[in-house]
Coordinates of C-alpha atoms and ligand atoms in Angstrom, one line a residue:
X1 CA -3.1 81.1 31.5
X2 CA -4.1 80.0 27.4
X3 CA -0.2 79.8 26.8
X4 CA 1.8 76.8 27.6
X5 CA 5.4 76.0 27.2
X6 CA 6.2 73.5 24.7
X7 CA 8.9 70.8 25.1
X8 CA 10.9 72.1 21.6
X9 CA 10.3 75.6 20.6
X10 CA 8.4 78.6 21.8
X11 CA 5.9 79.1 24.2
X12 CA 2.1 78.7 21.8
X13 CA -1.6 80.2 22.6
X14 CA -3.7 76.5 23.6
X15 CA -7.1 76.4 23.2
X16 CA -9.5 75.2 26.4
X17 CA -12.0 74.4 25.0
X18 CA -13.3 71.8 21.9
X19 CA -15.3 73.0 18.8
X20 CA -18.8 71.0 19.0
X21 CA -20.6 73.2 16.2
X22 CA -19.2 74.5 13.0
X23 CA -19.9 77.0 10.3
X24 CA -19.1 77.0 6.9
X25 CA -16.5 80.1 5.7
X26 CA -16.2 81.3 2.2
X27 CA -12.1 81.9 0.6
X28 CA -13.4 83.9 -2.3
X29 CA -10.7 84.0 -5.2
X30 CA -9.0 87.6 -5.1
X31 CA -10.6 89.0 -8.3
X32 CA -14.2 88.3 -6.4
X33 CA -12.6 90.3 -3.1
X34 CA -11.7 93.4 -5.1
X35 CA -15.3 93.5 -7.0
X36 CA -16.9 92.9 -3.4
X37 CA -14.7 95.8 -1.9
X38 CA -15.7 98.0 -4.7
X39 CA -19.7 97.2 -4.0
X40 CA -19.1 97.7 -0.4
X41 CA -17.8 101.1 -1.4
X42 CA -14.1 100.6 0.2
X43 CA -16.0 100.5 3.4
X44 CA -16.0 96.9 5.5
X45 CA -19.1 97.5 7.3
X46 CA -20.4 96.8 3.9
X47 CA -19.2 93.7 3.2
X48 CA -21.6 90.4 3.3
X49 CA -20.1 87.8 5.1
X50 CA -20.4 85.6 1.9
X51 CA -17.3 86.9 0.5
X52 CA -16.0 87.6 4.3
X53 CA -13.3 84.7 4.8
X54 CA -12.3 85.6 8.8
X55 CA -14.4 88.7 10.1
X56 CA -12.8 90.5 12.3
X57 CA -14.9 93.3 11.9
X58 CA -15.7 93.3 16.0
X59 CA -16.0 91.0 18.8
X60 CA -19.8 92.9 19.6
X61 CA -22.4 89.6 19.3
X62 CA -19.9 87.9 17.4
X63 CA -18.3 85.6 20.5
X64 CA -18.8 81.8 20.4
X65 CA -21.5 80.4 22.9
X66 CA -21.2 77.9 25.1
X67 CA -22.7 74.9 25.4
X68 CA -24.0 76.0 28.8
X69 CA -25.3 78.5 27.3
X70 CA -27.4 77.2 24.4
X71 CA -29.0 74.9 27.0
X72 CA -29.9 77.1 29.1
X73 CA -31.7 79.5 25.9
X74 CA -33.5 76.4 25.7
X75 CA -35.9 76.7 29.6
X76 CA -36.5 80.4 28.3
X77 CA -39.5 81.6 30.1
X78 CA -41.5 83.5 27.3
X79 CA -43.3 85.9 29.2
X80 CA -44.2 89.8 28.8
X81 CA -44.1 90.7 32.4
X82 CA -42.4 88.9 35.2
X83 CA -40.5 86.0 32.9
X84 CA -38.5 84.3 35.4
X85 CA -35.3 84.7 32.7
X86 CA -35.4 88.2 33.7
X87 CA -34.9 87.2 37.3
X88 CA -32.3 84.7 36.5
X89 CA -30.5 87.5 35.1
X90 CA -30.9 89.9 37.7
X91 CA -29.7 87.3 39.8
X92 CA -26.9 87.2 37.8
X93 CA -25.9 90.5 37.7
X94 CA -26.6 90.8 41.6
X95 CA -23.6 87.9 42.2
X96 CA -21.2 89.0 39.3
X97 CA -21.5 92.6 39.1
X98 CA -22.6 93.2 42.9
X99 CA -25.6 95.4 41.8
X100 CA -29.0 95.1 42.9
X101 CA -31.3 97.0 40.3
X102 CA -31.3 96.0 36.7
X103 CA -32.6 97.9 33.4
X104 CA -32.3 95.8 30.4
X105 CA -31.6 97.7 27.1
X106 CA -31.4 96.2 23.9
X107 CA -27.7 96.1 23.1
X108 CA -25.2 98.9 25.0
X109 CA -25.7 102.0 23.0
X110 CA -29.0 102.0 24.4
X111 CA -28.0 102.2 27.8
X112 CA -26.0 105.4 26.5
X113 CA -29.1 106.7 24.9
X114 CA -30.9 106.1 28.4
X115 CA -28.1 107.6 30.6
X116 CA -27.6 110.8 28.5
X117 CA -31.1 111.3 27.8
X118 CA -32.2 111.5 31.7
X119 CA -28.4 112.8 33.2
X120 CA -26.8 115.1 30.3
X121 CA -28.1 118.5 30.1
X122 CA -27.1 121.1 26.9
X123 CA -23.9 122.5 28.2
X124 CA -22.6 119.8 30.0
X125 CA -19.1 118.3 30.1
X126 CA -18.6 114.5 30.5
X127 CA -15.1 113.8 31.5
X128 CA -13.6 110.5 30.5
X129 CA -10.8 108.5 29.5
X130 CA -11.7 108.0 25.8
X131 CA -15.0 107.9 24.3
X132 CA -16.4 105.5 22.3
X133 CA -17.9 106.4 19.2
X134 CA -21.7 106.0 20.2
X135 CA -21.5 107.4 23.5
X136 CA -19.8 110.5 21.9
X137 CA -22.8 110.4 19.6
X138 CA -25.5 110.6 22.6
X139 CA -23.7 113.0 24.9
X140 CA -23.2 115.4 22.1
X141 CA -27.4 114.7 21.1
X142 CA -28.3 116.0 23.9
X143 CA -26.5 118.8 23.9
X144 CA -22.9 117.8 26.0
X145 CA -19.3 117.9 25.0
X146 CA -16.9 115.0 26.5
X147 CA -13.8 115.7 27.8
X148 CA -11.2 113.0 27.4
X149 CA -8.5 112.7 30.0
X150 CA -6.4 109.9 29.2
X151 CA -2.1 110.3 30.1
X152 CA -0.6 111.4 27.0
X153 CA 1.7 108.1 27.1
X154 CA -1.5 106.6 25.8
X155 CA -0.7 108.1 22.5
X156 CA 2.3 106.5 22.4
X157 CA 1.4 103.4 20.2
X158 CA 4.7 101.3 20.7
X159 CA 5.0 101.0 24.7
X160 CA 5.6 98.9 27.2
X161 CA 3.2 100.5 30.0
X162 CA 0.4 98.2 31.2
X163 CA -2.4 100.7 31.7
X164 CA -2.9 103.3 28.8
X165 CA -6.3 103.3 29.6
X166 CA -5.5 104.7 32.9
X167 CA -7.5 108.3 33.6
X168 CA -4.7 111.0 34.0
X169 CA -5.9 112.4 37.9
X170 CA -4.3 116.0 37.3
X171 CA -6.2 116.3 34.2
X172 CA -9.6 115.6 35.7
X173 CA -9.3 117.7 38.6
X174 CA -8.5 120.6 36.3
X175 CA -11.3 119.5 34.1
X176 CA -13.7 120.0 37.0
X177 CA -12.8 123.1 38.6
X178 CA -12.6 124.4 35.1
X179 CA -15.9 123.6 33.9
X180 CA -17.4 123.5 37.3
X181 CA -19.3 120.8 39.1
X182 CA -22.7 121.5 38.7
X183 CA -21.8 121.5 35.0
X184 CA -20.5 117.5 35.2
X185 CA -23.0 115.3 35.8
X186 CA -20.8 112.1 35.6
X187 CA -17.6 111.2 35.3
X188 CA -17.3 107.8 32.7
X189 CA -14.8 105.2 33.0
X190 CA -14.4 102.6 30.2
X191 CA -12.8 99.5 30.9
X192 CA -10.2 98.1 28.1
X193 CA -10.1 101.4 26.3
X194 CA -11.7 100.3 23.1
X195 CA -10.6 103.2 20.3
X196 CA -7.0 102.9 21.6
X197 CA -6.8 99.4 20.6
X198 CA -8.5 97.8 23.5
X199 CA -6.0 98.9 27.0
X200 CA -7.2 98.4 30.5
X201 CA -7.2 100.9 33.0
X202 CA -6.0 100.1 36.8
X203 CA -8.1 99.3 39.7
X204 CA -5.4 101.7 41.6
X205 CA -6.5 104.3 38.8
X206 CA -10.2 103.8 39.1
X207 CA -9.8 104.4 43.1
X208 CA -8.1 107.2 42.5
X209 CA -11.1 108.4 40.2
X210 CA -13.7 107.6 43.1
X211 CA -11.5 109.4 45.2
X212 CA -11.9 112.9 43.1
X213 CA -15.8 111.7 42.3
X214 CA -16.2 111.8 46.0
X215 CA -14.6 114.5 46.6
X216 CA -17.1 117.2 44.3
X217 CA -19.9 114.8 45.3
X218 CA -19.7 113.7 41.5
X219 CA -21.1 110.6 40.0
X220 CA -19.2 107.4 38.6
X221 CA -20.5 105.8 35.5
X222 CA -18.0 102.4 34.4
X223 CA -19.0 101.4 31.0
X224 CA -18.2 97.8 31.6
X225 CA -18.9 96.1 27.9
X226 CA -15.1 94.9 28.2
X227 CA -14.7 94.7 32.1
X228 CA -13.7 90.7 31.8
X229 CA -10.8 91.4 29.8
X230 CA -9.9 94.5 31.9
X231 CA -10.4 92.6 35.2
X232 CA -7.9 89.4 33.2
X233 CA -5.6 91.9 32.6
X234 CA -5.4 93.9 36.1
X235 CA -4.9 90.0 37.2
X236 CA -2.2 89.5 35.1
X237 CA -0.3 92.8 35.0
X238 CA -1.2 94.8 38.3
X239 CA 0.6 93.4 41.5
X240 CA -1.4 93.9 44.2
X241 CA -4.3 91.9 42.3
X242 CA -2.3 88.8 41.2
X243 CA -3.5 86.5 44.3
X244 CA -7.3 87.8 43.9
X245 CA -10.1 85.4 41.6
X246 CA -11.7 87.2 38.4
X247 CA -14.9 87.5 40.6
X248 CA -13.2 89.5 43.5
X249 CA -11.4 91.9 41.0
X250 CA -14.6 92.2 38.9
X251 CA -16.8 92.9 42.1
X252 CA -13.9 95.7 43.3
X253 CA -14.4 97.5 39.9
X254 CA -18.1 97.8 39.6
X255 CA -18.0 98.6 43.9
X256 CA -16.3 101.5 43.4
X257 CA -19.2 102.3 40.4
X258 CA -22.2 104.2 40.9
X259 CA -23.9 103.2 38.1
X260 CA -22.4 100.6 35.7
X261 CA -24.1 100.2 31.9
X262 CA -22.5 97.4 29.2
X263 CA -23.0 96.0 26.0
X264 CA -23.7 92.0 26.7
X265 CA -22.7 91.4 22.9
X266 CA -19.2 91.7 24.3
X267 CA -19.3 91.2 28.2
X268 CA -21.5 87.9 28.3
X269 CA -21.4 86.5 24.3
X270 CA -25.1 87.3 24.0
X271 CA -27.0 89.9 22.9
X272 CA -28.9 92.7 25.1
X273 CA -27.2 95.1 27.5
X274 CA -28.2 96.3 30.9
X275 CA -27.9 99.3 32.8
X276 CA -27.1 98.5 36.8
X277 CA -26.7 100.2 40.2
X278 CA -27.3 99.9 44.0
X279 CA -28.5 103.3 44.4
X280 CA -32.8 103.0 44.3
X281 CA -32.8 106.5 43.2
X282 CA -30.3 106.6 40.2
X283 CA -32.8 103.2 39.1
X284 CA -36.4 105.0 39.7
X285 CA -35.0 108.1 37.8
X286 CA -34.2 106.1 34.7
X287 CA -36.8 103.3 34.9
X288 CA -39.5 105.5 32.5
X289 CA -37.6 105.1 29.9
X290 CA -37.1 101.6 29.3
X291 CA -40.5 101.2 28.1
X292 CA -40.9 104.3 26.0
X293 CA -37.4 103.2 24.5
X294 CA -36.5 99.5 24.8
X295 CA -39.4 97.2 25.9
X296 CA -41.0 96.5 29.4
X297 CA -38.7 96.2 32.4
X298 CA -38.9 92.2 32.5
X299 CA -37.0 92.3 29.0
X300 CA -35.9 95.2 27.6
X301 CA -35.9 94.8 23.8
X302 CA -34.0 91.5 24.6
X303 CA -35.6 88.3 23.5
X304 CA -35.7 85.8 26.7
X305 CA -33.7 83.1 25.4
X306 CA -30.7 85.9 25.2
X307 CA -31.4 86.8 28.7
X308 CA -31.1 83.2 29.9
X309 CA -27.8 83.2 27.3
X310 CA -26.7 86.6 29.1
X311 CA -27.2 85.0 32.9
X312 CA -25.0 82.1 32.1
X313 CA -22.8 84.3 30.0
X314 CA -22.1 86.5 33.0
X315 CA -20.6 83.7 35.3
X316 CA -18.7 82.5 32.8
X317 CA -16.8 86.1 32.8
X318 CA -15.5 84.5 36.5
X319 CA -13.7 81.6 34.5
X320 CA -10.6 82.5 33.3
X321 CA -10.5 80.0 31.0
X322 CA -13.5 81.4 29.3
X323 CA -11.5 84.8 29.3
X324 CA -8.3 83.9 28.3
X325 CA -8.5 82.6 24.8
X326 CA -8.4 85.9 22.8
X327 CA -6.1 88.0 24.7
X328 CA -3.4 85.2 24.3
X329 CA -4.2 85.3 20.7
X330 CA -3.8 88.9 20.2
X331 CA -0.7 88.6 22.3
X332 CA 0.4 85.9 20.2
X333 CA -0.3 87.6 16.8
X334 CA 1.0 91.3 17.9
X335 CA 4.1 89.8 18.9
X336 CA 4.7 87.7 15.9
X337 CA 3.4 90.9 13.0
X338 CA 6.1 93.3 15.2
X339 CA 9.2 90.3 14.7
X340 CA 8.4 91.0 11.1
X341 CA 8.7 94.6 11.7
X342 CA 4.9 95.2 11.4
X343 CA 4.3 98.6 13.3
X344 CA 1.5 97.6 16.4
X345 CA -0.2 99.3 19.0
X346 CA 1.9 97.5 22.0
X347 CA 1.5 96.3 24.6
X348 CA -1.5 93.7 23.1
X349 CA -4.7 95.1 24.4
X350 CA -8.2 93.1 24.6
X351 CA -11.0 92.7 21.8
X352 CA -8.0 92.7 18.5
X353 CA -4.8 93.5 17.3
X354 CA -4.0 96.5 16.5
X355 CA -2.2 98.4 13.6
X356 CA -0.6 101.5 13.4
X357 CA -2.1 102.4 10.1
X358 CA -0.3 106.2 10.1
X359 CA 3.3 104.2 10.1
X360 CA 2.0 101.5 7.6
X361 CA 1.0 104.1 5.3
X362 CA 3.1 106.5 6.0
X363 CA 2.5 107.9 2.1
X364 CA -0.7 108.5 2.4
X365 CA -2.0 111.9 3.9
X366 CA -4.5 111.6 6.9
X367 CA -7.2 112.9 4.8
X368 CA -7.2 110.2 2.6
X369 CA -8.1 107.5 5.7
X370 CA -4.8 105.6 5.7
X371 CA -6.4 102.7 8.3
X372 CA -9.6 102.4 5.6
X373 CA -7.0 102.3 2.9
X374 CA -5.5 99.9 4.7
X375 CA -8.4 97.9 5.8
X376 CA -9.7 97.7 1.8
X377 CA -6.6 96.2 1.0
X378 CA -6.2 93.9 3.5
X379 CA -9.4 92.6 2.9
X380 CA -8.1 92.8 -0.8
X381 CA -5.1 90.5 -0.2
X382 CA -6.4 87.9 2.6
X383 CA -10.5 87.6 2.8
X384 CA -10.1 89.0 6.0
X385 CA -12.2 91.6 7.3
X386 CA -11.2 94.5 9.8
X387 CA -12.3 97.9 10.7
X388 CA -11.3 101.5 10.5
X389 CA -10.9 102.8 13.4
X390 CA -9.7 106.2 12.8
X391 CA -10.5 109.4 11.1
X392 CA -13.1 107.6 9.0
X393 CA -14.7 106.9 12.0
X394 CA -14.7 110.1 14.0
X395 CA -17.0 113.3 13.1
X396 CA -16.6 116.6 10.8
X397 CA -16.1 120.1 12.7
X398 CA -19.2 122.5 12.7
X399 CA -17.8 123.7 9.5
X400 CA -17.6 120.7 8.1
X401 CA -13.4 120.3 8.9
X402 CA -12.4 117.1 8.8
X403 CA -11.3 116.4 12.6
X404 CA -8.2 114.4 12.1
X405 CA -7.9 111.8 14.5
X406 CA -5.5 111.0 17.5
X407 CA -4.1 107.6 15.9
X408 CA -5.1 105.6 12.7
X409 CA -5.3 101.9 13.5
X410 CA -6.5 99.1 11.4
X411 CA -8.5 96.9 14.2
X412 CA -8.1 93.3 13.7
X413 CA -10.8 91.9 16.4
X414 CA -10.1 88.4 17.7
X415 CA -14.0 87.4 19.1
X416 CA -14.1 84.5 22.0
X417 CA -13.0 81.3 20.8
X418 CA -13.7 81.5 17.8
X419 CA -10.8 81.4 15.7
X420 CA -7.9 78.6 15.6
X421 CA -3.9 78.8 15.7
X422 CA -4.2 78.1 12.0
X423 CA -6.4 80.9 11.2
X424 CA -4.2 83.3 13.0
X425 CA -1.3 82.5 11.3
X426 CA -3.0 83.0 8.2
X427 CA -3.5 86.1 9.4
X428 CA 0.3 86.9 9.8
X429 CA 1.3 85.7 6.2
X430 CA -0.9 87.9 4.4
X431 CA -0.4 91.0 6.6
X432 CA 3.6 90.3 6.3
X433 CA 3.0 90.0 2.5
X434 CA 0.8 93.5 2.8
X435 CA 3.8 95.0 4.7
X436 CA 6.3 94.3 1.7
X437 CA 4.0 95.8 -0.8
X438 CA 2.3 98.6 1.2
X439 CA 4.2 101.0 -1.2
X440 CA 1.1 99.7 -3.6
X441 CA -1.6 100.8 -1.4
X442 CA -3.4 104.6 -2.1
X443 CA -6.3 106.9 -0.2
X444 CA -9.9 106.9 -0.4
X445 CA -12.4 109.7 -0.7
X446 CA -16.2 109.4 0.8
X447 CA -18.9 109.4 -2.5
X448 CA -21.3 109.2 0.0
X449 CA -21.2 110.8 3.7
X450 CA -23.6 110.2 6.0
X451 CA -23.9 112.9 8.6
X452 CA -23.8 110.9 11.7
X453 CA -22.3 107.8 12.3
X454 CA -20.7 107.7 8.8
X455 CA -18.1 104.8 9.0
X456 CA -20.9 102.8 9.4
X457 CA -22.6 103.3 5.9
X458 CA -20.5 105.5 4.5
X459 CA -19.3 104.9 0.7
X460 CA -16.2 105.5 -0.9
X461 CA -13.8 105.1 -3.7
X462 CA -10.2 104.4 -4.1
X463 CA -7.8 108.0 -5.1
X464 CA -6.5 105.9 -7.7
X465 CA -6.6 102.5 -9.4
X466 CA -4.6 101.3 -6.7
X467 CA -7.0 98.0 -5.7
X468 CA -6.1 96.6 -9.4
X469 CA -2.1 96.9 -9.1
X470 CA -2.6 95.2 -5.6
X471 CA -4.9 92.8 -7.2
X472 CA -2.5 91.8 -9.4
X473 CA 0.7 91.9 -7.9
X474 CA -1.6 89.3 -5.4
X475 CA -1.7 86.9 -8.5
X476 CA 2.0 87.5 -9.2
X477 CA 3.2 86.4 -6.1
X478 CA 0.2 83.3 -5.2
X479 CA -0.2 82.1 -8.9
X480 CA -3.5 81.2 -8.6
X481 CA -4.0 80.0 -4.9
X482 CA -6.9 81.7 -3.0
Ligands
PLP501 C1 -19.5 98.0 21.8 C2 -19.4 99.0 22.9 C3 -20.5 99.8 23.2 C4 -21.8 99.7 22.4 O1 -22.4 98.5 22.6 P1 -23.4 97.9 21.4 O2 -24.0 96.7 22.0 O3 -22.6 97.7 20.2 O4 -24.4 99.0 21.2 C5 -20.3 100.7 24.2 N1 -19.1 100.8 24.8 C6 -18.1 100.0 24.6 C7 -16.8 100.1 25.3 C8 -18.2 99.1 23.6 O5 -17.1 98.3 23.3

């Protein structure tokens, strides 16, 4: 579903939906870009969306609503205590997710704060496929290393397998008897591996993980931000799941969940994130903490007119044509950057495109944050902003090593229907004109390095005067078109 075959040439992404509201976007001319990158201290995150012409910073709050949606925001029942949009939404999650008790949390790294705070104790090991950077960040506040188990084949950027987000089994029954049960309080399962460029896991690989989680009596936490795109996927590339509606495969996954948290800036184009189980006991022991933390049970943080926008959003995760948009355009752009020889994480994940910044750049040292490099540049030569995600993005050693990271990837996020074919091909010609003249791009060095969470507001400055010669080659080649 989202591509169809034409009658003369090749098969093309087609949208399912019409555009009924519109927002203005700014093409700033090049010399503007480079003085904006250089404000933004070669970081993205800085960048203000005035001089942004697509961001594809993230897909986190950033999704198109629908009309349903913004009609339904408008019956919001403003109410401290007991606002019938809560029970809307519980009702929600109760026939989408299949769990009965809901905490709201203001957006999903709250739900992380919540679950490490009350389950991880100092010395505890959390096993899971990949972390994410903010969970990483509250596991190790309170005290916890994680343990990440993926199959090495995940590593393998080019590939044709459908699952690198798969846990590897062998790994995490060694991970437990090593560290010992009583030292793991949960085991975490993310659907559509964000950090490895968005990859699904297998509801065959997620059984096998209840299987070992029942086994040493351990608990299943799914973080489920992504899980429509995961359960799209599962439909589309895992066989015994091909027949099966998005509603049956998404009920399967969370089943086989004790405790399932997400971020509803991604899983239901809202904002606000919840924290959902079946299991009274697992809800009573967390349920303090929403008010100290977040807001009072009926709400969370959350304003009510996103709760009502969260409800509706979560039933539209059972329409595939609500689903299908972006991962048909990442497909579409991954496969057309590689027929230019563009190196890509492959197959095309969920959430963005993805590229292999370490092959891009192969001239510039790891140190020198080839993806950022990459990322300023691109900006540089298209408007377009995309995100590090790499060893800008990951932590120092306790002696203040830089911690080199598994793969450097310049993420190129593709929100919910929010783009248009046009826009993505824009998106091709200025990365294929990047490609040619990567031998122009240099490193970066942090000025200024927060201590946690750096990529975030971190500054930095180019190794050379590198942004200038790209600058003007830019003019060179585009005369003076934007
Ligand atoms: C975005 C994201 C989070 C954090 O959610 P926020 O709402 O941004 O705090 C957690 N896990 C995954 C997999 C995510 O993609």
């Amino acid at each position: 579903m989202g591509m169809v075959k034409f009658y003369k040439g090749p098969d093309m992404p087609l949208e399912l939906h019409k555009v009924r509201v519109v927002q203005k976007l700014h093409l700033v001319p090049v010399e503007r870009r480079l003085d904006a990158m250089k404000e933004a201290g070669f970081n993205t995150f800085r960048l203000g969306t005035k001089d942004v012409y697509l961001d594809m910073l993230t897909d986190s709050g950033t999704n198109a609503m629908s009309d349903n949606q913004l009609s339904a925001m408008m019956r919001a029942d403003d109410a401290y205590a007991g606002s019938q949009s809560f029970e809307r939404l519980q009702k929600a999650v109760e026939d989408v997710l299949g769990k009965k008790y809901l905490l709201p949390v203001h957006q999903g790294r709250a739900a992380e704060n919540v679950i490490c705070r009350t389950f991880v104790k100092p010395g505890n090991v959390i096993p899971m496929n990949y972390h994410f950077t903010t969970v990483l960040a509250h596991v190790t506040e309170n005290g916890g290393k994680i343990e990440e188990l993926l199959h090495d084949h995940a590593f393998q950027l080019k590939s044709d397998h459908p699952f690198k987000g798969n846990m590897d089994i062998e790994k995490l029954e060694k991970c437990i008897q090593e560290n010992g049960v009583e030292n793991i309080p949960f085991i975490r399962m993310e659907a559509s591996t964000n950090l490895i460029g968005g990859q699904p896991f297998s509801l065959a690989n997620l059984m096998d993980v209840r299987r070992i989680a029942d086994k040493y009596g351990i608990m299943l936490v799914l973080d489920a931000s992504l899980i429509g795109e995961n359960a799209y996927l599962i439909k589309q590339r895992e066989d015994n799941w091909k027949e099966n509606t998005m509603g049956e495969i998404l009920k399967m996954m969370t089943g086989l969940a004790d405790l399932v948290y997400f971020s509803a800036r991604k899983l239901s184009s809202s904002r606000g994130g919840g924290i959902c189980t079946n299991q009274k006991a697992l809800y009573a022991k967390m349920e303090a903490m929403i008010p100290l933390y977040e807001g009072f049970l009926t709400y969370g943080g959350i304003s009510v007119r996103e709760i009502e926008a969260m409800a509706v959003g979560l039933y539209e995760t059972l329409d595939e044509t609500m689903i299908c948009q972006s991962p048909t355009y990442i497909k579409y752009l991954v496969e057309e950057l590689e027929k230019r020889g563009i190196p890509m994480v492959t197959p095309p994940g969920v959430l963005g495109a993805h590229v292999n910044a370490m092959e891009f750049c192969k001239h510039i040292p790891q140190e020198e944050y080839p993806a950022g490099a990459l990322a300023a540049a691109f900006y540089i030569c298209s408007g377009i902003r995309g995100m590090e995600r790499g060893t800008m993005s990951s932590v120092r050693d306790e002696e203040g090593k830089e911690i080199l990271a598994d793969v450097e990837l310049l993420r190129l996020a593709v929100p919910r229907r929010v783009f248009t074919l046009s826009q993505i091909n824009y998106v091709i010609d200025r990365m294929t004109w990047l490609w040619d003249n990567r031998h122009l791009i240099g490193g970066l060095k942090f000025t200024y390095e927060p201590p946690v969470l750096r990529f975030f507001m971190g500054g930095l400055e180019p190794t050379s005067d590198w942004p200038s010669k790209l600058m003007d080659k830019f003019r060179k080649d585009f005369g003076d078109s934007l």
